[in-house]
Amino acid sequence: MDTVFIEGLEVDTVIGAYDWERGIRQCLQLDLTLCWDIRPAAEHDELDKALDYAQVAATIDRFAAEARFELVETFAERLAQKLMSEFGIVWLRLRVTKPGVNARARALGVEIERGCR
């Protein structure tokens, strides 16, 4: 099966387990790979048969704007569920990176895979 990807998407959200984090918005970086059959769109160069990247990104932006989670793990799991449900995606890989949270590491985060290819 084919995949499409969105790499380096930055969103601002309320995320964190500490009290000081609950009062601010923080940047998360997302890398997303989605299983999507590109053949129907590619066959006749038809945009309306392609996965709408702008809609996927807009859905992620809205989700992040409304999210209030303590854990990056919860953010990733709930976002994966939403994307699979709204776009009919059968498999995805989502990497959520929270930069600047540890002085000794550039970033921390999670990577999940959901569904079957």
mmCIF file of C-alpha atoms in Angstrom:
data_model
loop_
_atom_site.group_PDB
_atom_site.id
_atom_site.type_symbol
_atom_site.label_atom_id
_atom_site.label_comp_id
_atom_site.label_asym_id
_atom_site.label_seq_id
_atom_site.Cartn_x
_atom_site.Cartn_y
_atom_site.Cartn_z
ATOM 1 C CA MET A 1 0.000 0.000 0.000
ATOM 2 C CA ASP A 2 1.119 3.534 -0.697
ATOM 3 C CA THR A 3 1.879 6.106 1.955
ATOM 4 C CA VAL A 4 1.655 9.859 2.096
ATOM 5 C CA PHE A 5 3.400 11.935 4.709
ATOM 6 C CA ILE A 6 3.437 15.250 6.492
ATOM 7 C CA GLU A 7 6.773 16.008 8.101
ATOM 8 C CA GLY A 8 7.724 18.700 10.595
ATOM 9 C CA LEU A 9 4.220 20.060 11.212
ATOM 10 C CA GLU A 10 4.350 22.383 14.227
ATOM 11 C CA VAL A 11 1.321 22.920 16.446
ATOM 12 C CA ASP A 12 0.810 24.837 19.668
ATOM 13 C CA THR A 13 -1.126 23.152 22.445
ATOM 14 C CA VAL A 14 -1.498 22.896 26.197
ATOM 15 C CA ILE A 15 0.542 19.844 27.153
ATOM 16 C CA GLY A 16 2.355 18.789 30.281
ATOM 17 C CA ALA A 17 2.068 17.242 33.702
ATOM 18 C CA TYR A 18 3.485 20.165 35.682
ATOM 19 C CA ASP A 19 1.355 23.068 36.908
ATOM 20 C CA TRP A 20 3.468 25.650 35.080
ATOM 21 C CA GLU A 21 2.886 23.789 31.806
ATOM 22 C CA ARG A 22 -0.887 23.858 32.217
ATOM 23 C CA GLY A 23 -0.959 27.639 31.898
ATOM 24 C CA ILE A 24 1.007 28.000 28.669
ATOM 25 C CA ARG A 25 0.901 26.774 25.102
ATOM 26 C CA GLN A 26 3.859 24.713 23.922
ATOM 27 C CA CYS A 27 5.049 23.712 20.482
ATOM 28 C CA LEU A 28 4.891 20.084 19.390
ATOM 29 C CA GLN A 29 6.419 18.814 16.164
ATOM 30 C CA LEU A 30 4.579 16.093 14.278
ATOM 31 C CA ASP A 31 5.710 13.657 11.615
ATOM 32 C CA LEU A 32 2.882 11.655 10.125
ATOM 33 C CA THR A 33 2.833 8.786 7.628
ATOM 34 C CA LEU A 34 -0.566 7.642 6.391
ATOM 35 C CA CYS A 35 -1.435 4.537 4.421
ATOM 36 C CA TRP A 36 -3.381 5.793 1.395
ATOM 37 C CA ASP A 37 -3.938 4.305 -2.042
ATOM 38 C CA ILE A 38 -2.778 7.050 -4.422
ATOM 39 C CA ARG A 39 -3.721 5.168 -7.609
ATOM 40 C CA PRO A 40 -7.247 6.599 -8.035
ATOM 41 C CA ALA A 41 -5.877 10.156 -7.910
ATOM 42 C CA ALA A 42 -2.776 9.415 -9.968
ATOM 43 C CA GLU A 43 -4.578 7.508 -12.721
ATOM 44 C CA HIS A 44 -6.200 10.616 -14.215
ATOM 45 C CA ASP A 45 -4.405 13.322 -12.218
ATOM 46 C CA GLU A 46 -7.565 14.028 -10.175
ATOM 47 C CA LEU A 47 -7.129 16.140 -7.072
ATOM 48 C CA ASP A 48 -10.567 15.246 -5.698
ATOM 49 C CA LYS A 49 -9.466 11.593 -5.382
ATOM 50 C CA ALA A 50 -6.302 12.427 -3.440
ATOM 51 C CA LEU A 51 -5.961 12.673 0.308
ATOM 52 C CA ASP A 52 -6.457 16.344 1.144
ATOM 53 C CA TYR A 53 -3.242 17.281 2.962
ATOM 54 C CA ALA A 54 -4.622 20.713 3.822
ATOM 55 C CA GLN A 55 -7.679 19.135 5.473
ATOM 56 C CA VAL A 56 -5.501 16.710 7.430
ATOM 57 C CA ALA A 57 -3.300 19.590 8.627
ATOM 58 C CA ALA A 58 -6.344 21.718 9.494
ATOM 59 C CA THR A 59 -7.833 18.846 11.502
ATOM 60 C CA ILE A 60 -4.552 18.481 13.386
ATOM 61 C CA ASP A 61 -4.436 22.242 14.033
ATOM 62 C CA ARG A 62 -7.992 22.256 15.428
ATOM 63 C CA PHE A 63 -7.292 19.194 17.553
ATOM 64 C CA ALA A 64 -4.132 20.758 19.012
ATOM 65 C CA ALA A 65 -5.873 24.082 19.674
ATOM 66 C CA GLU A 66 -8.557 22.343 21.751
ATOM 67 C CA ALA A 67 -6.370 19.683 23.408
ATOM 68 C CA ARG A 68 -5.527 19.793 27.117
ATOM 69 C CA PHE A 69 -3.487 16.698 27.950
ATOM 70 C CA GLU A 70 -0.813 15.971 30.503
ATOM 71 C CA LEU A 71 0.901 13.309 28.407
ATOM 72 C CA VAL A 72 2.311 13.388 24.897
ATOM 73 C CA GLU A 73 1.227 9.744 24.768
ATOM 74 C CA THR A 74 -2.419 10.747 25.207
ATOM 75 C CA PHE A 75 -2.107 13.494 22.588
ATOM 76 C CA ALA A 76 -0.690 10.982 20.084
ATOM 77 C CA GLU A 77 -3.268 8.282 20.780
ATOM 78 C CA ARG A 78 -6.287 10.589 20.565
ATOM 79 C CA LEU A 79 -5.010 12.326 17.436
ATOM 80 C CA ALA A 80 -4.391 8.978 15.727
ATOM 81 C CA GLN A 81 -7.941 7.868 16.545
ATOM 82 C CA LYS A 82 -9.377 11.115 15.185
ATOM 83 C CA LEU A 83 -7.437 11.009 11.918
ATOM 84 C CA MET A 84 -8.238 7.360 11.263
ATOM 85 C CA SER A 85 -11.913 7.951 11.937
ATOM 86 C CA GLU A 86 -12.344 11.195 9.985
ATOM 87 C CA PHE A 87 -10.307 10.280 6.908
ATOM 88 C CA GLY A 88 -10.826 6.512 6.685
ATOM 89 C CA ILE A 89 -7.139 5.811 7.199
ATOM 90 C CA VAL A 90 -6.385 2.126 7.822
ATOM 91 C CA TRP A 91 -2.809 2.557 9.105
ATOM 92 C CA LEU A 92 -0.692 5.419 10.332
ATOM 93 C CA ARG A 93 2.582 6.199 12.013
ATOM 94 C CA LEU A 94 2.656 9.322 14.152
ATOM 95 C CA ARG A 95 5.722 10.806 15.798
ATOM 96 C CA VAL A 96 5.079 13.568 18.342
ATOM 97 C CA THR A 97 8.144 15.478 19.509
ATOM 98 C CA LYS A 98 8.216 17.927 22.403
ATOM 99 C CA PRO A 99 11.375 20.005 21.948
ATOM 100 C CA GLY A 100 13.310 21.718 24.707
ATOM 101 C CA VAL A 101 11.968 19.810 27.703
ATOM 102 C CA ASN A 102 15.274 18.337 28.826
ATOM 103 C CA ALA A 103 18.567 20.204 29.009
ATOM 104 C CA ARG A 104 20.504 17.121 27.920
ATOM 105 C CA ALA A 105 18.311 16.191 24.946
ATOM 106 C CA ARG A 106 17.197 18.127 21.891
ATOM 107 C CA ALA A 107 13.680 16.699 22.207
ATOM 108 C CA LEU A 108 11.571 13.963 23.746
ATOM 109 C CA GLY A 109 8.484 12.292 22.392
ATOM 110 C CA VAL A 110 6.629 9.214 21.239
ATOM 111 C CA GLU A 111 6.094 7.375 17.982
ATOM 112 C CA ILE A 112 3.058 5.166 17.524
ATOM 113 C CA GLU A 113 1.667 2.965 14.765
ATOM 114 C CA ARG A 114 -2.006 2.147 14.580
ATOM 115 C CA GLY A 115 -4.039 -0.017 12.233
ATOM 116 C CA CYS A 116 -2.975 -2.611 9.663
ATOM 117 C CA ARG A 117 -1.167 -2.015 6.388
#
